[in-house]
PDB file of C-alpha atoms and ligand atoms in Angstrom:
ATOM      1  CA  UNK A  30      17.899  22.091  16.849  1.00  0.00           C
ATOM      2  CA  UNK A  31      19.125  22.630  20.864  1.00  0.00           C
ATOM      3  CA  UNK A  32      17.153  20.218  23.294  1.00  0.00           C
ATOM      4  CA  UNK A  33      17.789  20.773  27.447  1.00  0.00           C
ATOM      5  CA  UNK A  34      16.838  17.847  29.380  1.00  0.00           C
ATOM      6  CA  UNK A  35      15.899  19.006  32.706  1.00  0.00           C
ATOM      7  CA  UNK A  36      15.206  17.080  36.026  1.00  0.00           C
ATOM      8  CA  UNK A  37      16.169  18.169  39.748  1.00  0.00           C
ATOM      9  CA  UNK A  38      19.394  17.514  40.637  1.00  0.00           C
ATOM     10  CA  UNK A  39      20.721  17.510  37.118  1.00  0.00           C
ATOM     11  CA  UNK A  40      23.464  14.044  38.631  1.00  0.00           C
ATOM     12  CA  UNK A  41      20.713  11.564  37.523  1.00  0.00           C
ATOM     13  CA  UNK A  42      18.176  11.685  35.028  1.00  0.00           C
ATOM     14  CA  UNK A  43      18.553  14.637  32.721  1.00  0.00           C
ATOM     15  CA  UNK A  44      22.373  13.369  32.319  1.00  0.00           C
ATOM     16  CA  UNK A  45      21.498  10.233  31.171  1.00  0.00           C
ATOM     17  CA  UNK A  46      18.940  11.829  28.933  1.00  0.00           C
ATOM     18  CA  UNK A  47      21.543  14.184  27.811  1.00  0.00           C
ATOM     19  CA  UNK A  48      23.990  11.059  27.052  1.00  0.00           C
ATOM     20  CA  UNK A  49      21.656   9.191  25.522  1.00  0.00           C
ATOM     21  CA  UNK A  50      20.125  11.118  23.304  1.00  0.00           C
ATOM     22  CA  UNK A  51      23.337  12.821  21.761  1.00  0.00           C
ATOM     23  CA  UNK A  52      24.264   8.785  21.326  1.00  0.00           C
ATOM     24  CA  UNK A  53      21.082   8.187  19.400  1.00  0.00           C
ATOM     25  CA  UNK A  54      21.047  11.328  17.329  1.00  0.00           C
ATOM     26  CA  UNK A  55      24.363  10.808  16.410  1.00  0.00           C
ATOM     27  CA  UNK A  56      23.579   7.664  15.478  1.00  0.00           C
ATOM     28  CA  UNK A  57      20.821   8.802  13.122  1.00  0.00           C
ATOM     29  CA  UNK A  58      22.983  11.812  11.551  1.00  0.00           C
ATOM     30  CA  UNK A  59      21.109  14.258  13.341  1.00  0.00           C
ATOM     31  CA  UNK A  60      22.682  17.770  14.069  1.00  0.00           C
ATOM     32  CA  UNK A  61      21.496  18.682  16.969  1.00  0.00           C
ATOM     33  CA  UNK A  62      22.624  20.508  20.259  1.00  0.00           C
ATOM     34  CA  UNK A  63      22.039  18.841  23.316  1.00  0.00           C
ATOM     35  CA  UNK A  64      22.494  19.849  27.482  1.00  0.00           C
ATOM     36  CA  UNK A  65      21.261  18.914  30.676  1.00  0.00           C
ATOM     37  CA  UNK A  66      20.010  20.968  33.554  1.00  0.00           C
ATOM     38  CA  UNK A  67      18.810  20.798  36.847  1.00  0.00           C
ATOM     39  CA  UNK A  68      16.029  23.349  38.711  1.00  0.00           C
ATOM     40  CA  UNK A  69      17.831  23.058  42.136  1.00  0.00           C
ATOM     41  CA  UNK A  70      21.470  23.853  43.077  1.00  0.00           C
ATOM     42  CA  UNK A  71      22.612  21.755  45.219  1.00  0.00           C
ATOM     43  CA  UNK A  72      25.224  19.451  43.080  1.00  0.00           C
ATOM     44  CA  UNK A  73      26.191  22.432  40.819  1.00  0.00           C
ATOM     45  CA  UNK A  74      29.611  21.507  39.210  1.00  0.00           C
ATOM     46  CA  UNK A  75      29.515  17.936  40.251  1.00  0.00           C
ATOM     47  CA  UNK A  76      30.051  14.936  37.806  1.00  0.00           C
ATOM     48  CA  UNK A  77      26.982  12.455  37.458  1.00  0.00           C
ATOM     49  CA  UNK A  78      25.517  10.239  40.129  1.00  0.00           C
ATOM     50  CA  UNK A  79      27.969   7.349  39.922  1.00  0.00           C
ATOM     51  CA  UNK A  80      24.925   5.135  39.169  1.00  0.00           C
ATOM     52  CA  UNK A  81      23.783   6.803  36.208  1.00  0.00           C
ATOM     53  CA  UNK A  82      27.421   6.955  35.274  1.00  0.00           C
ATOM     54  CA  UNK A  83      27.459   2.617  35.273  1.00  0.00           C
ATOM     55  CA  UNK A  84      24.327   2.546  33.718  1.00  0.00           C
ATOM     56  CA  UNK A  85      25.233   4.554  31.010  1.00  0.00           C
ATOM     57  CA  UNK A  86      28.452   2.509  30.206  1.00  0.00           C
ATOM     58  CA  UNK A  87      26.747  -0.650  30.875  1.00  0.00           C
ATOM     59  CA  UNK A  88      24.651   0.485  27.559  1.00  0.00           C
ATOM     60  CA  UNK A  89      28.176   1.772  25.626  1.00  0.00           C
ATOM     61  CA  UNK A  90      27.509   5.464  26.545  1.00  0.00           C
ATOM     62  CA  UNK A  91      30.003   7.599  28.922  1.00  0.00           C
ATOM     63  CA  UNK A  92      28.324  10.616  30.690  1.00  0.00           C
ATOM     64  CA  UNK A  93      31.346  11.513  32.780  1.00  0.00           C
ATOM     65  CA  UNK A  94      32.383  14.470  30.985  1.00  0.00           C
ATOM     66  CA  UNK A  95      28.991  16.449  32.221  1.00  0.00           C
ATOM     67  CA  UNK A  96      28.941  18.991  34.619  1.00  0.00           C
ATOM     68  CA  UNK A  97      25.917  19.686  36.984  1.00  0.00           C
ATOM     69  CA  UNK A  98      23.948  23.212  36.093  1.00  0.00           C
ATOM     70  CA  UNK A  99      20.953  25.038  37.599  1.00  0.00           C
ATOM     71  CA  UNK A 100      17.984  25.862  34.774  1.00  0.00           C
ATOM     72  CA  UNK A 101      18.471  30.002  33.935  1.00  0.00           C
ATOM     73  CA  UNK A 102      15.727  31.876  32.236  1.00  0.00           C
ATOM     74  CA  UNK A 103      18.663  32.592  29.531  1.00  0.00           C
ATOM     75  CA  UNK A 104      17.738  28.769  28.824  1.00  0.00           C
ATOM     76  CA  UNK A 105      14.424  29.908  27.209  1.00  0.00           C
ATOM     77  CA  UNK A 106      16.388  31.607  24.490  1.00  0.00           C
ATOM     78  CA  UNK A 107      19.254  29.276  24.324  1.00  0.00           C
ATOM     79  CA  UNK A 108      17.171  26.444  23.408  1.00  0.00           C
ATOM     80  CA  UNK A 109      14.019  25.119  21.200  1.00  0.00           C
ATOM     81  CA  UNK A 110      13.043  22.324  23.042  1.00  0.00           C
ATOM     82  CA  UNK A 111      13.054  21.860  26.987  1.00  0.00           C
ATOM     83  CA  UNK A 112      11.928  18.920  28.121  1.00  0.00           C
ATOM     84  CA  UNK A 113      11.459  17.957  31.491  1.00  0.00           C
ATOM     85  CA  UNK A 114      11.912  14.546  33.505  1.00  0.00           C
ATOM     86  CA  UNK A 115       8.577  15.105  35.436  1.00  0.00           C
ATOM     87  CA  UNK A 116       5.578  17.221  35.941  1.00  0.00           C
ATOM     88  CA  UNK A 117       7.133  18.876  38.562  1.00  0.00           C
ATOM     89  CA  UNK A 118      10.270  20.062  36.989  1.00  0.00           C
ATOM     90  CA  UNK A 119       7.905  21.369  33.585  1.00  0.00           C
ATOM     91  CA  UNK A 120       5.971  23.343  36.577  1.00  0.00           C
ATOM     92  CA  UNK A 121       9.085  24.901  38.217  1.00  0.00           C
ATOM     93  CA  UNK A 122      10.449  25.586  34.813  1.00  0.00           C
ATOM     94  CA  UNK A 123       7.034  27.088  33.486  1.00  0.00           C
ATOM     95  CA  UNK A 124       6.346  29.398  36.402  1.00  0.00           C
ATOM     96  CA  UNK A 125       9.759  30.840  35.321  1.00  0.00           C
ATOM     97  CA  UNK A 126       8.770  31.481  31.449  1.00  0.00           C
ATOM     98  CA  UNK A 127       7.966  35.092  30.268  1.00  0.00           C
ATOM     99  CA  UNK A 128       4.855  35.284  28.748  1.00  0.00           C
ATOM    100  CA  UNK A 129       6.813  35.293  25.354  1.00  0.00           C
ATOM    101  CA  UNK A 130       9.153  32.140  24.821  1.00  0.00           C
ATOM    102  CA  UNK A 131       9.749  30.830  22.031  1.00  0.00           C
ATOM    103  CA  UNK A 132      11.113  27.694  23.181  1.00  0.00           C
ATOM    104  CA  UNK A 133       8.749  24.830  23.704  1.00  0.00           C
ATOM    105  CA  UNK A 134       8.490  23.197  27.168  1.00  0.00           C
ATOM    106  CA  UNK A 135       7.251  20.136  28.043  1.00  0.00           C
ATOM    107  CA  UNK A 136       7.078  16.786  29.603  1.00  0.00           C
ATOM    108  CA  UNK A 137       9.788  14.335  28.020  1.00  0.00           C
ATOM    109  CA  UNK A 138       7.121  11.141  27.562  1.00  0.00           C
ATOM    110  CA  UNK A 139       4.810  13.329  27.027  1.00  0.00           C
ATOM    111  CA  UNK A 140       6.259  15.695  24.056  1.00  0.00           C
ATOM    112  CA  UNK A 141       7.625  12.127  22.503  1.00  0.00           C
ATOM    113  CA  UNK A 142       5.570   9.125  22.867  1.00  0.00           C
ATOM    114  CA  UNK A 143       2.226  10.884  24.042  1.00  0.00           C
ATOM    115  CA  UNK A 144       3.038   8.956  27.764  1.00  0.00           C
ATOM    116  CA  UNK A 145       1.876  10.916  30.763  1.00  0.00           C
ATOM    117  CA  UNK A 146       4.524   8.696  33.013  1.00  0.00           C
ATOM    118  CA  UNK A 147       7.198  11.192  34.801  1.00  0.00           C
ATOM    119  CA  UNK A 148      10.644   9.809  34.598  1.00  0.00           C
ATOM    120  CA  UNK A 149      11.016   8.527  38.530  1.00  0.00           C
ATOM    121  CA  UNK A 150      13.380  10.004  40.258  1.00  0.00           C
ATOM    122  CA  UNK A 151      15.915   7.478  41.475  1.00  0.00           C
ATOM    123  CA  UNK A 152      18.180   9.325  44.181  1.00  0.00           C
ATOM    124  CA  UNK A 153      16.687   7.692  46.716  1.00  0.00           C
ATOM    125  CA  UNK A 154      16.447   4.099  45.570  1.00  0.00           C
ATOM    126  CA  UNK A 155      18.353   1.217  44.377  1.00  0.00           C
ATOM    127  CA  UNK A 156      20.206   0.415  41.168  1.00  0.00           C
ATOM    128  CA  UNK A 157      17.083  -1.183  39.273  1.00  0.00           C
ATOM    129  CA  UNK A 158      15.789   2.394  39.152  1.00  0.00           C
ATOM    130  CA  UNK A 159      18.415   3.327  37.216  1.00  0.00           C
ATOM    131  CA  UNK A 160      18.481   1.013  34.939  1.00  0.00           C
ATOM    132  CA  UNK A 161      14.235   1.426  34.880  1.00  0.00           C
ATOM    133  CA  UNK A 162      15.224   4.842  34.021  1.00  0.00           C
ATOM    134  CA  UNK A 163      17.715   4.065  31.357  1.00  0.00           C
ATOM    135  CA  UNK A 164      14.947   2.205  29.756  1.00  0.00           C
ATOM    136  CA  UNK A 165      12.478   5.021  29.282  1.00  0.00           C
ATOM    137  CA  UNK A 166      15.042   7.286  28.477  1.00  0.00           C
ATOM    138  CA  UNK A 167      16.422   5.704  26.050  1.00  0.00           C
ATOM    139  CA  UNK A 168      12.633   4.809  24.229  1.00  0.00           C
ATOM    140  CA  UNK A 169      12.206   8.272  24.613  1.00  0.00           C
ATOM    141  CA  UNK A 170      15.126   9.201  23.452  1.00  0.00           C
ATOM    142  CA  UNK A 171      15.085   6.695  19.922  1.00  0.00           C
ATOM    143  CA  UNK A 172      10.963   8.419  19.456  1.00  0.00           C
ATOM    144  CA  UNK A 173      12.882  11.870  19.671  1.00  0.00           C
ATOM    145  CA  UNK A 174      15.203  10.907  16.980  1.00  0.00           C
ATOM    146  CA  UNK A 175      12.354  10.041  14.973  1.00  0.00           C
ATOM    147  CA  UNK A 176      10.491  12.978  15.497  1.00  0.00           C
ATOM    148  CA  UNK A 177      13.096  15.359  14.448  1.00  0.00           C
ATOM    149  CA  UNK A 178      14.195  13.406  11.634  1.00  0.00           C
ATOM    150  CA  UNK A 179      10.562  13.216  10.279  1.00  0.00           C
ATOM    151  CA  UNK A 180      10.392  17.208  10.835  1.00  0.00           C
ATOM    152  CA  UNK A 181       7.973  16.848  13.577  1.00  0.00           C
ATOM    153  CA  UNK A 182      10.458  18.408  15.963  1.00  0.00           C
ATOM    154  CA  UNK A 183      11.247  21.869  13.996  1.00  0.00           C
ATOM    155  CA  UNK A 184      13.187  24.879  15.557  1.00  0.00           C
ATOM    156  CA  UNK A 185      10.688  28.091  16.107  1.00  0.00           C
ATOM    157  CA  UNK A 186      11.038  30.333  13.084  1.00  0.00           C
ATOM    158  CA  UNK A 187      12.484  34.458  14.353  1.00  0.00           C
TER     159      UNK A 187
HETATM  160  P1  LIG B 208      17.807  13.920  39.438  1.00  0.00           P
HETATM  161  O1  LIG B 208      17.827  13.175  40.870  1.00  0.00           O
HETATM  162  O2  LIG B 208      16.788  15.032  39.561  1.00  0.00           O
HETATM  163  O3  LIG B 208      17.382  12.867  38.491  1.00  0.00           O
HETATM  164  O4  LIG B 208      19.206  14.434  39.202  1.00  0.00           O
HETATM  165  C1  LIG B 208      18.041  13.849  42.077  1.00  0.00           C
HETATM  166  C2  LIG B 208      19.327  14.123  42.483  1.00  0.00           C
HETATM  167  C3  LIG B 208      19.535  14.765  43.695  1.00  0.00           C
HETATM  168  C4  LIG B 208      18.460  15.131  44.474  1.00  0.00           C
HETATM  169  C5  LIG B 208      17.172  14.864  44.047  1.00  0.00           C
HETATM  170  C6  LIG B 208      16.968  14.230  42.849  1.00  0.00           C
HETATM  171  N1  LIG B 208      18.663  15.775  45.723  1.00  0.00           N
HETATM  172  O5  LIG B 208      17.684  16.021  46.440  1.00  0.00           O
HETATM  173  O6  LIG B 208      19.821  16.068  46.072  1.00  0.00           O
END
């Protein structure tokens, strides 16, 4: 199973989303493939928002190996599940799908706990939104682990 996290910048959110979730799943046993991307540019090849990066270790997990990508349409075919921190980045994302993906996309709380709450983005606020974000991230993440290990989750069949 490959999962993309996807949010903006792709230095706050879908990093820690990234992190966590290879933490949990790994944690479970689960074999799964997991990357982070972001739908704009402008902190290509950077490391993650040094916020994320203390929130992370604060919890035990280290995102500073990860790199900062943009979303390409090879991503529809690279991965089974894209998940994105809000609405907005499942809308930029879908108005880039061909009519025929076989990848599901969708909105993270959405896809795993049936929320409709977007992941805030925090770039522009203090460190309690990080660690608000950690928080749902890291629910979302443990309901993810769940899902695929209960088959829920299942890789499109080609
Ligand atoms: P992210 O947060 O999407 O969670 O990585 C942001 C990071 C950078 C910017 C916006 C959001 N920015 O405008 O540079």
């Amino acid at each position: 199973m490959r999962i993309l996290f996807v949010c903006l910048g792709n230095i706050c959110r879908s990093p820690l989303a990234h992190g966590v979730f290879e933490h949990v799943a790994d944690e479970m046993g689960l074999k799964v493939v997991v990357d982070s991307a972001g739908t704009g540019g402008w902190h290509v090849g950077n490391p993650p928002d040094p916020r994320s990066v203390h929130v992370a270790a604060d919890h035990g997990i280290d995102v500073t190996g990860q790199r900062a990508r943009r979303f390409v349409v090879e991503d529809f075919s690279r991965f089974d599940l894209i998940l994105g921190m809000d609405e907005s980045n499942v809308a930029t994302i879908g108005a880039m799908a061909a009519d025929e993906t076989a990848a599901t996309v969708g909105l993270f709380m959405r896809h795993v706990l049936g929320r409709t709450d977007n992941v805030p983005d925090p770039y522009y606020g203090g460190d309690d939104g990080f660690e608000a974000c950690y928080r749902m991230i890291r629910a979302g993440a443990e309901a993810l682990g769940t899902r695929l290990a209960s088959g829920i989750d299942k890789p499109p069949r080609s």
